[in-house]
mmCIF file of C-alpha atoms and ligand atoms in Angstrom:
data_model
loop_
_atom_site.group_PDB
_atom_site.id
_atom_site.type_symbol
_atom_site.label_atom_id
_atom_site.label_comp_id
_atom_site.label_asym_id
_atom_site.label_seq_id
_atom_site.Cartn_x
_atom_site.Cartn_y
_atom_site.Cartn_z
ATOM 1 C CA MET A 1 4.914 55.434 10.197
ATOM 2 C CA ILE A 2 5.552 57.871 12.821
ATOM 3 C CA THR A 3 6.581 56.682 16.558
ATOM 4 C CA THR A 4 6.481 59.984 18.280
ATOM 5 C CA LEU A 5 3.358 60.996 18.859
ATOM 6 C CA ARG A 6 3.508 60.159 22.404
ATOM 7 C CA GLY A 7 2.360 63.461 24.198
ATOM 8 C CA ALA A 8 0.804 65.231 21.016
ATOM 9 C CA ASP A 9 -2.401 67.072 21.344
ATOM 10 C CA TYR A 10 -4.929 65.967 18.641
ATOM 11 C CA ILE A 11 -7.302 69.018 18.440
ATOM 12 C CA ALA A 12 -7.893 69.553 15.019
ATOM 13 C CA THR A 13 -6.659 66.687 12.077
ATOM 14 C CA GLN A 14 -4.973 70.074 10.487
ATOM 15 C CA ASP A 15 -2.251 70.224 13.056
ATOM 16 C CA TRP A 16 -1.363 66.673 11.939
ATOM 17 C CA SER A 17 0.783 65.634 8.784
ATOM 18 C CA VAL A 18 -0.494 63.321 6.194
ATOM 19 C CA GLU A 19 2.031 60.918 8.064
ATOM 20 C CA ALA A 20 1.181 61.120 11.410
ATOM 21 C CA LEU A 21 -2.504 60.557 10.643
ATOM 22 C CA GLU A 22 -1.604 57.581 8.528
ATOM 23 C CA THR A 23 -0.058 56.214 11.425
ATOM 24 C CA VAL A 24 -3.599 56.752 13.280
ATOM 25 C CA LEU A 25 -5.176 54.715 10.485
ATOM 26 C CA GLU A 26 -2.475 51.784 10.459
ATOM 27 C CA THR A 27 -2.827 51.496 14.216
ATOM 28 C CA SER A 28 -6.551 51.904 13.836
ATOM 29 C CA PHE A 29 -6.494 48.375 11.447
ATOM 30 C CA ASP A 30 -4.108 46.447 13.534
ATOM 31 C CA LEU A 31 -6.353 47.219 16.516
ATOM 32 C CA LYS A 32 -9.881 46.114 14.698
ATOM 33 C CA ARG A 33 -8.107 43.160 13.126
ATOM 34 C CA ARG A 34 -6.866 42.327 17.231
ATOM 35 C CA PHE A 35 -10.510 43.084 18.348
ATOM 36 C CA ALA A 36 -12.048 40.517 16.093
ATOM 37 C CA LEU A 37 -9.246 38.124 17.022
ATOM 38 C CA GLY A 38 -10.079 38.549 20.744
ATOM 39 C CA GLU A 39 -6.479 39.449 21.348
ATOM 40 C CA PRO A 40 -5.709 41.266 24.303
ATOM 41 C CA THR A 41 -4.428 45.081 23.703
ATOM 42 C CA ARG A 42 -3.540 46.168 27.209
ATOM 43 C CA LEU A 43 -1.187 49.144 25.493
ATOM 44 C CA LEU A 44 -2.248 51.591 28.504
ATOM 45 C CA PRO A 45 -2.482 49.355 31.604
ATOM 46 C CA ASP A 46 -3.078 51.662 34.723
ATOM 47 C CA LYS A 47 -3.453 54.601 32.768
ATOM 48 C CA THR A 48 -6.418 57.559 33.227
ATOM 49 C CA LEU A 49 -8.090 59.375 30.877
ATOM 50 C CA PHE A 50 -10.480 62.154 31.881
ATOM 51 C CA MET A 51 -13.185 62.903 29.858
ATOM 52 C CA ILE A 52 -15.173 66.204 29.781
ATOM 53 C CA PHE A 53 -18.505 66.095 28.043
ATOM 54 C CA PHE A 54 -19.939 69.636 27.877
ATOM 55 C CA ASP A 55 -22.634 68.154 25.190
ATOM 56 C CA LYS A 56 -24.242 64.768 25.066
ATOM 57 C CA SER A 57 -22.688 61.978 23.326
ATOM 58 C CA THR A 58 -23.311 58.449 22.559
ATOM 59 C CA ARG A 59 -20.680 56.928 20.184
ATOM 60 C CA THR A 60 -18.109 59.233 21.215
ATOM 61 C CA ARG A 61 -18.373 58.615 24.965
ATOM 62 C CA ASN A 62 -18.325 54.801 24.589
ATOM 63 C CA ALA A 63 -16.167 54.458 21.915
ATOM 64 C CA PHE A 64 -13.280 55.672 24.550
ATOM 65 C CA GLU A 65 -14.544 54.650 27.495
ATOM 66 C CA ALA A 66 -14.743 51.389 26.168
ATOM 67 C CA GLY A 67 -11.853 51.785 24.318
ATOM 68 C CA MET A 68 -10.100 52.675 27.442
ATOM 69 C CA THR A 69 -11.330 49.903 29.303
ATOM 70 C CA GLN A 70 -9.730 47.389 26.121
ATOM 71 C CA LEU A 71 -6.344 49.047 26.629
ATOM 72 C CA GLY A 72 -6.156 48.201 29.965
ATOM 73 C CA GLY A 73 -6.576 51.831 31.318
ATOM 74 C CA HIS A 74 -9.620 53.877 33.247
ATOM 75 C CA ALA A 75 -11.762 56.984 31.389
ATOM 76 C CA HIS A 76 -13.621 59.143 34.024
ATOM 77 C CA ASP A 77 -16.979 60.070 32.174
ATOM 78 C CA LEU A 78 -17.215 63.789 33.453
ATOM 79 C CA ASN A 79 -19.444 66.925 32.648
ATOM 80 C CA PRO A 80 -19.093 70.436 33.702
ATOM 81 C CA ASP A 81 -22.436 69.919 36.279
ATOM 82 C CA ILE A 82 -19.966 67.572 38.439
ATOM 83 C CA MET A 83 -16.960 69.411 38.296
ATOM 84 C CA GLN A 84 -15.893 73.149 39.551
ATOM 85 C CA ILE A 85 -16.216 73.986 36.023
ATOM 86 C CA SER A 86 -19.836 75.314 36.359
ATOM 87 C CA HIS A 87 -18.625 77.479 39.478
ATOM 88 C CA GLY A 88 -16.222 78.864 36.817
ATOM 89 C CA GLU A 89 -13.095 77.066 37.517
ATOM 90 C CA SER A 90 -10.987 77.745 34.530
ATOM 91 C CA PRO A 91 -9.530 75.677 31.839
ATOM 92 C CA ARG A 92 -5.850 76.629 32.528
ATOM 93 C CA ASP A 93 -6.428 75.597 36.659
ATOM 94 C CA THR A 94 -8.632 72.144 35.266
ATOM 95 C CA GLY A 95 -5.689 71.069 32.973
ATOM 96 C CA ILE A 96 -2.967 71.578 35.425
ATOM 97 C CA ILE A 97 -4.864 69.732 37.921
ATOM 98 C CA LEU A 98 -6.233 66.507 36.153
ATOM 99 C CA SER A 99 -2.583 66.180 34.337
ATOM 100 C CA ARG A 100 -1.219 65.682 37.963
ATOM 101 C CA TYR A 101 -3.870 62.751 38.077
ATOM 102 C CA GLY A 102 -3.772 61.118 34.815
ATOM 103 C CA HIS A 103 -2.339 60.597 31.705
ATOM 104 C CA GLY A 104 -4.900 62.402 28.945
ATOM 105 C CA ILE A 105 -7.639 64.964 29.045
ATOM 106 C CA ALA A 106 -10.529 64.397 26.344
ATOM 107 C CA ILE A 107 -12.915 67.177 25.865
ATOM 108 C CA ARG A 108 -16.045 67.989 24.111
ATOM 109 C CA HIS A 109 -17.369 71.520 23.468
ATOM 110 C CA ASP A 110 -19.159 72.077 20.340
ATOM 111 C CA LEU A 111 -22.262 73.935 20.613
ATOM 112 C CA GLU A 112 -21.217 77.545 20.888
ATOM 113 C CA PRO A 113 -19.131 78.771 17.998
ATOM 114 C CA GLY A 114 -15.848 80.618 19.456
ATOM 115 C CA ALA A 115 -15.706 78.876 22.641
ATOM 116 C CA GLY A 116 -15.172 74.829 22.194
ATOM 117 C CA ASP A 117 -11.768 75.193 20.466
ATOM 118 C CA ALA A 118 -10.382 78.015 22.633
ATOM 119 C CA TYR A 119 -11.568 76.286 25.633
ATOM 120 C CA ILE A 120 -9.937 73.234 24.455
ATOM 121 C CA ARG A 121 -6.476 74.669 23.456
ATOM 122 C CA GLU A 122 -6.095 76.339 26.981
ATOM 123 C CA VAL A 123 -6.491 73.185 28.449
ATOM 124 C CA ALA A 124 -3.863 71.610 26.211
ATOM 125 C CA LEU A 125 -1.667 75.172 26.754
ATOM 126 C CA HIS A 126 -1.342 74.627 30.622
ATOM 127 C CA GLY A 127 -1.730 70.691 31.108
ATOM 128 C CA ASP A 128 1.036 68.396 30.460
ATOM 129 C CA ARG A 129 -0.604 65.849 28.738
ATOM 130 C CA PRO A 130 -2.169 64.963 26.122
ATOM 131 C CA VAL A 131 -5.275 66.679 25.101
ATOM 132 C CA ILE A 132 -7.994 64.903 23.097
ATOM 133 C CA ASN A 133 -10.932 67.004 20.727
ATOM 134 C CA LEU A 134 -14.129 64.914 21.285
ATOM 135 C CA GLN A 135 -15.697 67.730 18.908
ATOM 136 C CA SER A 136 -15.628 71.202 19.253
ATOM 137 C CA ASP A 137 -17.263 73.956 17.558
ATOM 138 C CA VAL A 138 -14.299 73.690 14.819
ATOM 139 C CA ASP A 139 -13.633 70.283 14.321
ATOM 140 C CA HIS A 140 -14.334 66.733 15.095
ATOM 141 C CA PRO A 141 -11.506 64.924 14.277
ATOM 142 C CA THR A 142 -11.969 61.641 16.048
ATOM 143 C CA GLN A 143 -15.174 61.463 14.038
ATOM 144 C CA THR A 144 -13.332 61.844 10.630
ATOM 145 C CA ILE A 145 -10.451 60.087 11.073
ATOM 146 C CA ALA A 146 -13.394 57.331 11.639
ATOM 147 C CA ASP A 147 -14.737 58.410 8.464
ATOM 148 C CA LEU A 148 -11.487 58.048 6.299
ATOM 149 C CA MET A 149 -10.531 54.604 7.884
ATOM 150 C CA THR A 150 -14.398 53.492 6.475
ATOM 151 C CA MET A 151 -13.778 55.155 3.014
ATOM 152 C CA ARG A 152 -10.412 53.258 2.911
ATOM 153 C CA GLU A 153 -12.083 49.866 3.847
ATOM 154 C CA LYS A 154 -14.690 50.643 1.335
ATOM 155 C CA PHE A 155 -12.796 51.814 -1.590
ATOM 156 C CA PRO A 156 -9.303 49.530 -0.973
ATOM 157 C CA GLU A 157 -8.024 50.925 -4.282
ATOM 158 C CA GLY A 158 -7.666 54.385 -2.960
ATOM 159 C CA LEU A 159 -9.576 57.560 -2.512
ATOM 160 C CA ARG A 160 -7.492 59.493 -4.783
ATOM 161 C CA GLY A 161 -9.675 61.198 -7.272
ATOM 162 C CA ARG A 162 -12.971 60.121 -6.129
ATOM 163 C CA LYS A 163 -15.636 62.173 -5.134
ATOM 164 C CA ILE A 164 -17.283 62.805 -1.656
ATOM 165 C CA ALA A 165 -20.410 65.315 -1.411
ATOM 166 C CA VAL A 166 -20.630 67.103 2.034
ATOM 167 C CA SER A 167 -24.108 68.475 2.216
ATOM 168 C CA TRP A 168 -26.575 70.062 4.269
ATOM 169 C CA ALA A 169 -29.685 68.296 5.264
ATOM 170 C CA TYR A 170 -32.609 69.568 7.240
ATOM 171 C CA ALA A 171 -33.186 68.560 10.782
ATOM 172 C CA PRO A 172 -35.869 70.063 12.970
ATOM 173 C CA SER A 173 -34.215 68.152 16.071
ATOM 174 C CA TYR A 174 -31.344 70.786 17.050
ATOM 175 C CA ALA A 175 -28.989 72.947 15.583
ATOM 176 C CA LYS A 176 -26.159 70.516 15.353
ATOM 177 C CA PRO A 177 -22.448 71.754 15.480
ATOM 178 C CA MET A 178 -20.615 72.940 12.347
ATOM 179 C CA SER A 179 -17.652 70.685 13.076
ATOM 180 C CA VAL A 180 -18.239 67.377 11.310
ATOM 181 C CA PRO A 181 -18.659 69.365 7.522
ATOM 182 C CA GLN A 182 -15.980 71.539 8.794
ATOM 183 C CA GLY A 183 -13.359 68.517 9.993
ATOM 184 C CA LEU A 184 -14.620 66.620 6.386
ATOM 185 C CA ILE A 185 -13.719 69.305 4.239
ATOM 186 C CA TRP A 186 -10.596 69.924 6.270
ATOM 187 C CA LEU A 187 -9.217 66.550 6.148
ATOM 188 C CA MET A 188 -10.694 64.855 2.540
ATOM 189 C CA THR A 189 -9.087 67.498 0.307
ATOM 190 C CA ARG A 190 -5.655 66.290 2.115
ATOM 191 C CA PHE A 191 -6.121 62.919 0.480
ATOM 192 C CA GLY A 192 -6.798 63.940 -2.845
ATOM 193 C CA MET A 193 -10.121 63.711 -3.153
ATOM 194 C CA HIS A 194 -12.640 65.990 -5.063
ATOM 195 C CA VAL A 195 -15.059 67.477 -2.139
ATOM 196 C CA THR A 196 -17.803 69.046 -3.170
ATOM 197 C CA LEU A 197 -19.380 71.252 -0.448
ATOM 198 C CA ALA A 198 -23.429 71.750 -0.859
ATOM 199 C CA HIS A 199 -25.361 74.098 1.580
ATOM 200 C CA PRO A 200 -28.270 76.635 1.264
ATOM 201 C CA PRO A 201 -26.825 80.408 1.150
ATOM 202 C CA GLU A 202 -27.282 80.382 4.999
ATOM 203 C CA TYR A 203 -25.149 77.555 5.862
ATOM 204 C CA GLY A 204 -21.597 78.574 5.332
ATOM 205 C CA LEU A 205 -18.796 77.010 7.053
ATOM 206 C CA MET A 206 -16.209 78.937 8.921
ATOM 207 C CA GLN A 207 -14.180 81.373 6.366
ATOM 208 C CA ASN A 208 -10.542 80.124 7.400
ATOM 209 C CA ILE A 209 -11.575 76.455 7.385
ATOM 210 C CA VAL A 210 -12.888 77.022 3.812
ATOM 211 C CA ASP A 211 -9.718 78.586 2.627
ATOM 212 C CA ASP A 212 -7.313 75.761 4.122
ATOM 213 C CA ALA A 213 -9.912 73.207 2.306
ATOM 214 C CA ARG A 214 -8.950 75.107 -0.878
ATOM 215 C CA ARG A 215 -5.508 75.247 -0.294
ATOM 216 C CA ASN A 216 -5.119 71.417 1.004
ATOM 217 C CA ALA A 217 -7.003 70.315 -2.431
ATOM 218 C CA GLU A 218 -4.216 72.193 -4.539
ATOM 219 C CA LEU A 219 -1.588 70.491 -2.615
ATOM 220 C CA SER A 220 -3.149 67.445 -2.724
ATOM 221 C CA GLY A 221 -3.928 67.001 -6.400
ATOM 222 C CA GLY A 222 -7.626 66.951 -5.265
ATOM 223 C CA THR A 223 -10.392 69.719 -5.990
ATOM 224 C CA PHE A 224 -12.802 71.568 -3.508
ATOM 225 C CA GLU A 225 -15.906 73.416 -4.767
ATOM 226 C CA ILE A 226 -18.988 74.876 -3.210
ATOM 227 C CA VAL A 227 -22.669 74.701 -5.009
ATOM 228 C CA ASN A 228 -26.169 75.676 -3.263
ATOM 229 C CA ASP A 229 -27.451 72.593 -4.797
ATOM 230 C CA MET A 230 -27.708 69.258 -3.187
ATOM 231 C CA ASP A 231 -28.492 67.332 -6.297
ATOM 232 C CA ALA A 232 -25.180 68.716 -8.338
ATOM 233 C CA ALA A 233 -23.484 67.632 -5.098
ATOM 234 C CA PHE A 234 -24.635 64.089 -5.676
ATOM 235 C CA GLU A 235 -24.164 64.033 -9.111
ATOM 236 C CA GLY A 236 -21.262 61.315 -9.924
ATOM 237 C CA ALA A 237 -20.287 61.234 -6.063
ATOM 238 C CA ASP A 238 -18.494 57.967 -5.015
ATOM 239 C CA VAL A 239 -19.488 58.789 -1.133
ATOM 240 C CA VAL A 240 -22.467 61.079 -0.116
ATOM 241 C CA TYR A 241 -22.312 62.668 3.407
ATOM 242 C CA PRO A 242 -25.471 64.846 3.746
ATOM 243 C CA LYS A 243 -26.170 65.826 7.501
ATOM 244 C CA SER A 244 -27.555 68.702 9.430
ATOM 245 C CA TRP A 245 -25.699 71.699 10.917
ATOM 246 C CA GLY A 246 -26.546 75.411 12.356
ATOM 247 C CA ILE A 247 -26.017 78.798 11.288
ATOM 248 C CA GLU A 248 -22.913 80.188 12.428
ATOM 249 C CA SER A 249 -24.523 83.469 13.835
ATOM 250 C CA LEU A 250 -27.399 81.959 15.207
ATOM 251 C CA PHE A 251 -26.586 79.563 17.645
ATOM 252 C CA GLY A 252 -27.918 81.134 20.268
ATOM 253 C CA GLU A 253 -31.352 81.849 18.627
ATOM 254 C CA PRO A 254 -32.677 78.449 18.090
ATOM 255 C CA GLU A 255 -36.078 79.436 17.300
ATOM 256 C CA ARG A 256 -34.686 81.713 14.521
ATOM 257 C CA ALA A 257 -32.624 79.208 13.205
ATOM 258 C CA LEU A 258 -35.577 76.578 12.706
ATOM 259 C CA GLU A 259 -37.368 79.049 11.077
ATOM 260 C CA ILE A 260 -34.754 79.597 8.589
ATOM 261 C CA SER A 261 -33.760 75.624 8.177
ATOM 262 C CA LYS A 262 -38.069 75.049 6.994
ATOM 263 C CA LYS A 263 -37.423 77.002 4.225
ATOM 264 C CA TYR A 264 -35.029 73.720 3.149
ATOM 265 C CA THR A 265 -37.122 70.795 4.037
ATOM 266 C CA ASP A 266 -36.552 69.421 0.665
ATOM 267 C CA TRP A 267 -33.071 68.896 1.450
ATOM 268 C CA ILE A 268 -33.079 65.207 2.294
ATOM 269 C CA CYS A 269 -31.057 62.219 1.192
ATOM 270 C CA ASN A 270 -33.929 60.146 -0.431
ATOM 271 C CA GLY A 271 -33.471 57.044 -3.069
ATOM 272 C CA GLU A 272 -34.229 59.756 -5.552
ATOM 273 C CA ARG A 273 -31.028 61.424 -4.612
ATOM 274 C CA MET A 274 -28.519 58.591 -4.263
ATOM 275 C CA ARG A 275 -29.393 57.570 -7.948
ATOM 276 C CA LEU A 276 -27.854 60.585 -9.058
ATOM 277 C CA ALA A 277 -24.398 59.406 -7.290
ATOM 278 C CA LYS A 278 -22.806 56.476 -9.095
ATOM 279 C CA PRO A 279 -23.768 53.247 -8.949
ATOM 280 C CA GLY A 280 -21.362 52.201 -6.119
ATOM 281 C CA ALA A 281 -21.439 55.142 -3.947
ATOM 282 C CA ILE A 282 -21.869 54.846 -0.651
ATOM 283 C CA TYR A 283 -24.186 56.598 2.287
ATOM 284 C CA MET A 284 -22.237 58.037 5.343
ATOM 285 C CA HIS A 285 -23.501 59.707 8.518
ATOM 286 C CA CYS A 286 -21.405 60.354 11.768
ATOM 287 C CA LEU A 287 -25.358 59.730 13.494
ATOM 288 C CA PRO A 288 -27.089 60.217 15.201
ATOM 289 C CA ALA A 289 -29.416 60.989 11.973
ATOM 290 C CA ASP A 290 -32.806 62.521 11.716
ATOM 291 C CA ARG A 291 -34.644 60.135 10.053
ATOM 292 C CA GLY A 292 -37.459 61.235 7.946
ATOM 293 C CA TYR A 293 -35.970 64.705 7.554
ATOM 294 C CA GLU A 294 -31.775 64.367 6.671
ATOM 295 C CA VAL A 295 -32.300 60.792 5.273
ATOM 296 C CA THR A 296 -35.090 58.373 4.573
ATOM 297 C CA ASP A 297 -35.116 54.895 6.268
ATOM 298 C CA GLU A 298 -34.738 53.110 2.429
ATOM 299 C CA VAL A 299 -31.517 55.093 2.326
ATOM 300 C CA ILE A 300 -30.016 54.674 5.580
ATOM 301 C CA ASP A 301 -30.899 50.982 6.114
ATOM 302 C CA GLY A 302 -30.112 50.311 2.360
ATOM 303 C CA PRO A 303 -27.412 48.394 0.599
ATOM 304 C CA GLN A 304 -25.320 51.681 0.003
ATOM 305 C CA SER A 305 -25.526 53.199 3.637
ATOM 306 C CA VAL A 306 -22.438 52.269 5.765
ATOM 307 C CA VAL A 307 -23.094 53.955 9.030
ATOM 308 C CA PHE A 308 -22.876 51.260 11.447
ATOM 309 C CA ASP A 309 -19.360 50.197 9.902
ATOM 310 C CA GLU A 310 -18.437 53.753 10.218
ATOM 311 C CA ALA A 311 -19.926 53.918 13.910
ATOM 312 C CA GLU A 312 -17.979 50.761 14.563
ATOM 313 C CA ASN A 313 -14.954 52.696 13.626
ATOM 314 C CA ARG A 314 -15.264 55.236 16.099
ATOM 315 C CA LEU A 315 -13.913 52.669 18.357
ATOM 316 C CA HIS A 316 -10.923 51.478 16.665
ATOM 317 C CA THR A 317 -9.736 54.885 16.135
ATOM 318 C CA ALA A 318 -10.268 56.479 19.548
ATOM 319 C CA LYS A 319 -7.992 53.277 20.947
ATOM 320 C CA ALA A 320 -5.237 53.946 18.415
ATOM 321 C CA ILE A 321 -5.569 57.983 18.774
ATOM 322 C CA MET A 322 -5.145 57.030 22.720
ATOM 323 C CA ALA A 323 -2.615 54.075 22.599
ATOM 324 C CA LEU A 324 -0.213 56.228 20.159
ATOM 325 C CA THR A 325 -0.654 59.802 21.891
ATOM 326 C CA MET A 326 -1.001 58.618 25.958
HETATM 327 N N1 CP B 1 -20.775 60.992 15.887
HETATM 328 C C1 CP B 1 -20.748 61.328 17.154
HETATM 329 O O1 CP B 1 -19.914 62.142 17.583
HETATM 330 O O2 CP B 1 -21.766 60.765 17.596
HETATM 331 P P1 CP B 1 -22.303 60.756 19.111
HETATM 332 O O3 CP B 1 -22.409 62.695 19.465
HETATM 333 O O4 CP B 1 -22.893 60.094 19.851
HETATM 334 O O5 CP B 1 -20.854 60.792 20.423
#
């Protein structure tokens, strides 16, 4: 367990050692136990977190705001429209100013490939306080650490050698960010899992992350492969994580992207596909899910679904990240 994370930024799991990530998990399990017992956990009394949301959020916003309250501090729920960001104030100046007023800065900036991670890193470079990525164009590290916690709970005998299928699925609602599948292949390849990424040809992930995933798997004793077939990914899987994401070059052209996605409406997680996975396989999704498109009600509300435990773990992991870094 690492005791020197105070002041660290949490922008991508790939920036953190496995030992540091294990420290987050250990702390999350402890905080979850204490939450269940009703024990107070005022570990950050009088501290302030500034949360800036460039995009909508239910789980992340409320996990961090409730988490900060439970830790004895306060979280400001901000967005660019109520800040001078909307008049062009720079990430550098925003980072410096907010660092003078409080103890941590957390940012979601996820819908524009090439923009969010760069913005968050610019704030971190110039601010003096820990910066937490609440979802960028590149990674969603507060989601994937909760996913890892959930898998550890469901497979207490360990994840090494288990197969996870990270698959694209069709959704008509909007072009969802690429950061969840990217974060999953980045993180799960570091824990000795067999990671299969499945997507139609147009839906490739950022190349540097795919390259990292291959290297991570070699180092951890896991494997990493990419297929263009949802069924092949589900075959023999212990964990299935089908979700939609957009086409990297088309986030600025939603109508064109939607037209392309309509070729793949059969990429849905249904009961028939679940039967390709192992009998004890679990179904995961970061939520919100497009019911009837990404997944059938039968699956998401069925016995193999762990989505609400997964969503709950957003709270415990958020508290752990804040308590360790702020
Ligand atoms: N999974 C997730 O990040 O949910 P929100 O978009 O509601 O925060």
